[in-house]
Short mmCIF file of N, CA and C in Angstrom, two decimals:
data_model
loop_
_atom_site.label_atom_id
_atom_site.label_comp_id
_atom_site.label_asym_id
_atom_site.label_seq_id
_atom_site.Cartn_x
_atom_site.Cartn_y
_atom_site.Cartn_z
N MET T 22 107.29 114.01 78.19
CA MET T 22 107.25 112.80 78.97
C MET T 22 107.56 111.60 78.07
N LEU T 23 108.54 110.82 78.47
CA LEU T 23 108.91 109.65 77.69
C LEU T 23 108.01 108.46 78.01
N HIS T 24 107.74 107.68 77.00
CA HIS T 24 106.93 106.48 77.19
C HIS T 24 107.84 105.26 77.26
N MET T 25 107.29 104.17 77.73
CA MET T 25 108.07 102.95 77.90
C MET T 25 108.33 102.29 76.54
N ARG T 26 109.47 101.65 76.44
CA ARG T 26 109.81 100.82 75.29
C ARG T 26 109.71 99.37 75.75
N VAL T 27 108.96 98.57 75.03
CA VAL T 27 108.82 97.16 75.39
C VAL T 27 109.74 96.34 74.50
N ILE T 28 110.62 95.59 75.15
CA ILE T 28 111.59 94.76 74.46
C ILE T 28 111.38 93.33 74.95
N SER T 29 110.84 92.43 74.28
CA SER T 29 110.55 92.46 72.87
C SER T 29 109.12 92.00 72.64
N LYS T 30 108.44 92.72 71.78
CA LYS T 30 107.08 92.34 71.42
C LYS T 30 107.07 90.97 70.75
N ARG T 31 108.16 90.62 70.12
CA ARG T 31 108.27 89.34 69.42
C ARG T 31 107.99 88.15 70.37
N THR T 32 108.46 88.26 71.59
CA THR T 32 108.22 87.20 72.59
C THR T 32 106.73 87.04 72.83
N LEU T 33 106.02 88.16 72.91
CA LEU T 33 104.56 88.11 73.10
C LEU T 33 103.90 87.49 71.88
N GLN T 34 104.32 87.90 70.69
CA GLN T 34 103.74 87.37 69.45
C GLN T 34 103.98 85.87 69.31
N ASP T 35 105.19 85.43 69.66
CA ASP T 35 105.49 83.99 69.59
C ASP T 35 104.57 83.21 70.52
N PHE T 36 104.30 83.77 71.70
CA PHE T 36 103.43 83.09 72.64
C PHE T 36 102.00 83.04 72.12
N TRP T 37 101.48 84.17 71.67
CA TRP T 37 100.08 84.17 71.26
C TRP T 37 99.86 83.42 69.96
N SER T 38 100.90 83.14 69.21
CA SER T 38 100.72 82.31 68.01
C SER T 38 100.34 80.88 68.40
N ASN T 39 100.74 80.46 69.60
CA ASN T 39 100.38 79.13 70.12
C ASN T 39 99.18 79.17 71.07
N HIS T 40 98.81 80.36 71.50
CA HIS T 40 97.69 80.55 72.43
C HIS T 40 96.83 81.70 71.91
N PRO T 41 96.01 81.45 70.88
CA PRO T 41 95.25 82.53 70.24
C PRO T 41 94.36 83.34 71.19
N ASP T 42 93.90 82.72 72.27
CA ASP T 42 93.07 83.47 73.21
C ASP T 42 93.88 84.50 74.00
N ALA T 43 95.20 84.46 73.89
CA ALA T 43 96.05 85.42 74.58
C ALA T 43 96.33 86.67 73.73
N ILE T 44 95.94 86.65 72.45
CA ILE T 44 96.25 87.78 71.57
C ILE T 44 95.69 89.09 72.13
N ASN T 45 94.40 89.13 72.35
CA ASN T 45 93.78 90.40 72.78
C ASN T 45 94.32 90.90 74.11
N PRO T 46 94.39 90.07 75.16
CA PRO T 46 94.89 90.62 76.43
C PRO T 46 96.38 91.01 76.37
N LEU T 47 97.20 90.24 75.65
CA LEU T 47 98.62 90.62 75.57
C LEU T 47 98.81 91.86 74.71
N ALA T 48 98.07 91.95 73.61
CA ALA T 48 98.16 93.15 72.77
C ALA T 48 97.68 94.38 73.54
N ALA T 49 96.64 94.22 74.34
CA ALA T 49 96.13 95.33 75.16
C ALA T 49 97.18 95.75 76.19
N TRP T 50 97.82 94.77 76.84
CA TRP T 50 98.87 95.09 77.80
C TRP T 50 100.00 95.84 77.11
N HIS T 51 100.42 95.35 75.94
CA HIS T 51 101.51 95.99 75.20
C HIS T 51 101.16 97.44 74.86
N THR T 52 99.95 97.66 74.37
CA THR T 52 99.51 99.01 74.02
C THR T 52 99.53 99.93 75.23
N GLU T 53 99.06 99.43 76.37
CA GLU T 53 99.06 100.23 77.59
C GLU T 53 100.49 100.50 78.06
N ALA T 54 101.35 99.50 77.95
CA ALA T 54 102.73 99.65 78.42
C ALA T 54 103.49 100.69 77.60
N ILE T 55 103.33 100.68 76.28
CA ILE T 55 104.09 101.64 75.47
C ILE T 55 103.56 103.06 75.60
N LYS T 56 102.35 103.20 76.10
CA LYS T 56 101.80 104.54 76.35
C LYS T 56 102.11 105.03 77.77
N ALA T 57 102.57 104.13 78.62
CA ALA T 57 102.82 104.46 80.03
C ALA T 57 104.15 105.19 80.18
N SER T 58 104.30 105.83 81.30
CA SER T 58 105.57 106.46 81.67
C SER T 58 105.86 106.10 83.13
N TRP T 59 105.99 104.80 83.38
CA TRP T 59 106.21 104.30 84.73
C TRP T 59 107.57 104.75 85.24
N GLN T 60 107.55 105.35 86.40
CA GLN T 60 108.78 105.79 87.04
C GLN T 60 109.07 105.03 88.33
N SER T 61 108.08 104.22 88.78
CA SER T 61 108.25 103.48 90.02
C SER T 61 107.20 102.37 90.08
N PRO T 62 107.41 101.41 90.97
CA PRO T 62 106.39 100.36 91.15
C PRO T 62 105.02 100.92 91.50
N GLN T 63 104.98 102.05 92.20
CA GLN T 63 103.70 102.64 92.57
C GLN T 63 102.90 103.06 91.33
N ASP T 64 103.60 103.53 90.30
CA ASP T 64 102.93 103.90 89.05
C ASP T 64 102.26 102.69 88.42
N ILE T 65 102.94 101.56 88.47
CA ILE T 65 102.37 100.33 87.90
C ILE T 65 101.20 99.86 88.74
N LYS T 66 101.37 99.88 90.06
CA LYS T 66 100.33 99.40 90.97
C LYS T 66 99.05 100.22 90.82
N SER T 67 99.18 101.50 90.53
CA SER T 67 97.97 102.31 90.37
C SER T 67 97.22 101.94 89.09
N GLN T 68 97.93 101.40 88.12
CA GLN T 68 97.30 100.99 86.86
C GLN T 68 96.89 99.52 86.87
N TYR T 69 97.69 98.69 87.53
CA TYR T 69 97.45 97.24 87.59
C TYR T 69 97.42 96.80 89.05
N LYS T 70 96.25 96.76 89.62
CA LYS T 70 96.10 96.45 91.05
C LYS T 70 96.63 95.08 91.42
N THR T 71 96.56 94.11 90.48
CA THR T 71 96.97 92.73 90.80
C THR T 71 98.42 92.45 90.44
N ALA T 72 99.16 93.45 89.97
CA ALA T 72 100.56 93.23 89.63
C ALA T 72 101.34 92.84 90.88
N GLY T 73 102.26 91.89 90.67
CA GLY T 73 103.12 91.46 91.76
C GLY T 73 104.54 91.95 91.52
N PHE T 74 105.23 92.30 92.58
CA PHE T 74 106.57 92.87 92.44
C PHE T 74 107.60 91.95 93.06
N LEU T 75 108.65 91.69 92.30
CA LEU T 75 109.74 90.82 92.72
C LEU T 75 111.01 91.65 92.81
N ARG T 76 112.08 91.01 93.23
CA ARG T 76 113.34 91.74 93.34
C ARG T 76 113.87 92.16 91.97
N GLU T 77 114.79 93.10 91.99
CA GLU T 77 115.46 93.60 90.79
C GLU T 77 114.48 94.11 89.73
N ASN T 78 113.45 94.81 90.20
CA ASN T 78 112.48 95.48 89.33
C ASN T 78 111.73 94.54 88.39
N ARG T 79 111.51 93.31 88.83
CA ARG T 79 110.68 92.40 88.05
C ARG T 79 109.22 92.58 88.50
N VAL T 80 108.33 92.48 87.51
CA VAL T 80 106.91 92.64 87.79
C VAL T 80 106.17 91.48 87.13
N VAL T 81 105.22 90.90 87.87
CA VAL T 81 104.39 89.82 87.35
C VAL T 81 102.99 90.38 87.09
N PHE T 82 102.53 90.21 85.86
CA PHE T 82 101.19 90.65 85.47
C PHE T 82 100.32 89.43 85.23
N ASN T 83 99.09 89.49 85.69
CA ASN T 83 98.09 88.47 85.37
C ASN T 83 97.45 88.88 84.06
N ILE T 84 97.43 87.97 83.11
CA ILE T 84 96.94 88.27 81.76
C ILE T 84 95.76 87.36 81.43
N GLY T 85 94.79 87.93 80.76
CA GLY T 85 93.65 87.12 80.29
C GLY T 85 92.83 86.55 81.42
N GLY T 86 92.45 87.40 82.36
CA GLY T 86 91.66 86.91 83.48
C GLY T 86 92.43 85.95 84.36
N ASN T 87 93.74 86.20 84.49
CA ASN T 87 94.64 85.39 85.31
C ASN T 87 94.90 84.02 84.71
N LYS T 88 94.64 83.84 83.42
CA LYS T 88 94.93 82.57 82.75
C LYS T 88 96.41 82.44 82.43
N TYR T 89 97.06 83.58 82.18
CA TYR T 89 98.47 83.60 81.82
C TYR T 89 99.24 84.54 82.74
N ARG T 90 100.55 84.35 82.75
CA ARG T 90 101.43 85.21 83.54
C ARG T 90 102.47 85.83 82.62
N LEU T 91 102.75 87.08 82.88
CA LEU T 91 103.77 87.82 82.15
C LEU T 91 104.74 88.40 83.17
N ILE T 92 106.03 88.12 82.97
CA ILE T 92 107.05 88.69 83.85
C ILE T 92 107.90 89.63 83.01
N VAL T 93 108.06 90.83 83.51
CA VAL T 93 108.93 91.80 82.86
C VAL T 93 109.95 92.31 83.86
N LYS T 94 111.05 92.81 83.35
CA LYS T 94 112.04 93.50 84.17
C LYS T 94 112.08 94.93 83.68
N ILE T 95 111.99 95.87 84.58
CA ILE T 95 111.88 97.27 84.19
C ILE T 95 113.13 98.05 84.59
N ASN T 96 113.63 98.80 83.62
CA ASN T 96 114.69 99.75 83.89
C ASN T 96 114.03 101.12 83.85
N TYR T 97 113.67 101.61 85.01
CA TYR T 97 112.90 102.86 85.11
C TYR T 97 113.66 104.07 84.53
N PRO T 98 114.95 104.25 84.84
CA PRO T 98 115.64 105.44 84.30
C PRO T 98 115.67 105.48 82.76
N TYR T 99 115.67 104.31 82.13
CA TYR T 99 115.74 104.24 80.66
C TYR T 99 114.40 103.97 80.01
N ASN T 100 113.33 103.94 80.81
CA ASN T 100 111.97 103.70 80.28
C ASN T 100 111.90 102.43 79.44
N ALA T 101 112.54 101.39 79.92
CA ALA T 101 112.59 100.13 79.17
C ALA T 101 111.92 99.02 79.97
N VAL T 102 111.11 98.24 79.26
CA VAL T 102 110.43 97.08 79.83
C VAL T 102 110.90 95.86 79.05
N TYR T 103 111.59 94.96 79.73
CA TYR T 103 112.11 93.76 79.08
C TYR T 103 111.20 92.58 79.40
N VAL T 104 110.62 91.99 78.37
CA VAL T 104 109.78 90.81 78.56
C VAL T 104 110.71 89.64 78.89
N ARG T 105 110.51 89.06 80.07
CA ARG T 105 111.37 87.95 80.52
C ARG T 105 110.67 86.60 80.39
N PHE T 106 109.33 86.61 80.51
CA PHE T 106 108.59 85.35 80.47
C PHE T 106 107.12 85.64 80.18
N VAL T 107 106.52 84.80 79.37
CA VAL T 107 105.07 84.78 79.22
C VAL T 107 104.68 83.32 79.10
N GLY T 108 103.66 82.94 79.87
CA GLY T 108 103.26 81.54 79.84
C GLY T 108 102.01 81.27 80.63
N THR T 109 101.64 80.01 80.63
CA THR T 109 100.48 79.56 81.38
C THR T 109 100.87 79.46 82.86
N HIS T 110 99.88 79.25 83.70
CA HIS T 110 100.18 79.09 85.12
C HIS T 110 101.05 77.86 85.37
N SER T 111 100.81 76.77 84.67
CA SER T 111 101.63 75.58 84.89
C SER T 111 103.07 75.83 84.43
N GLN T 112 103.27 76.57 83.36
CA GLN T 112 104.63 76.93 82.94
C GLN T 112 105.27 77.86 83.97
N TYR T 113 104.49 78.80 84.47
CA TYR T 113 104.98 79.74 85.47
C TYR T 113 105.43 79.00 86.74
N ASP T 114 104.68 77.98 87.12
CA ASP T 114 105.01 77.22 88.33
C ASP T 114 106.33 76.47 88.21
N LYS T 115 106.83 76.28 86.98
CA LYS T 115 108.06 75.52 86.75
C LYS T 115 109.30 76.39 86.66
N ILE T 116 109.13 77.69 86.73
CA ILE T 116 110.29 78.59 86.62
C ILE T 116 110.56 79.26 87.96
N ASN T 117 111.72 79.86 88.06
CA ASN T 117 112.03 80.69 89.21
C ASN T 117 111.79 82.14 88.80
N ALA T 118 110.64 82.68 89.15
CA ALA T 118 110.25 84.02 88.73
C ALA T 118 111.21 85.08 89.27
N GLN T 119 111.90 84.78 90.36
CA GLN T 119 112.84 85.74 90.94
C GLN T 119 114.11 85.89 90.10
N GLU T 120 114.38 84.90 89.24
CA GLU T 120 115.66 84.91 88.52
C GLU T 120 115.52 84.97 87.01
N ILE T 121 114.32 84.76 86.49
CA ILE T 121 114.18 84.69 85.04
C ILE T 121 114.45 86.04 84.39
#
């Protein structure tokens, strides 16, 4: 069984360098994601009940007790998770989550 590849952890690290309280929840998400073998949105939903699903395989995760938002785009056949956005709720409100 293949596990997910997260591209790029660097984006998460850059964010948590400015938001130290995000280190533990983002690192925990990353650890869970690279151990996962998600094949469909249902696989994610069973692990993350509050995950939101957008078009083109984008998924929104609530991070740190819903203090932060993480948007990824998933290529299920290639087991790849592309980090598209990580930010605060106010930053999230300023982007188009459907297109990022």
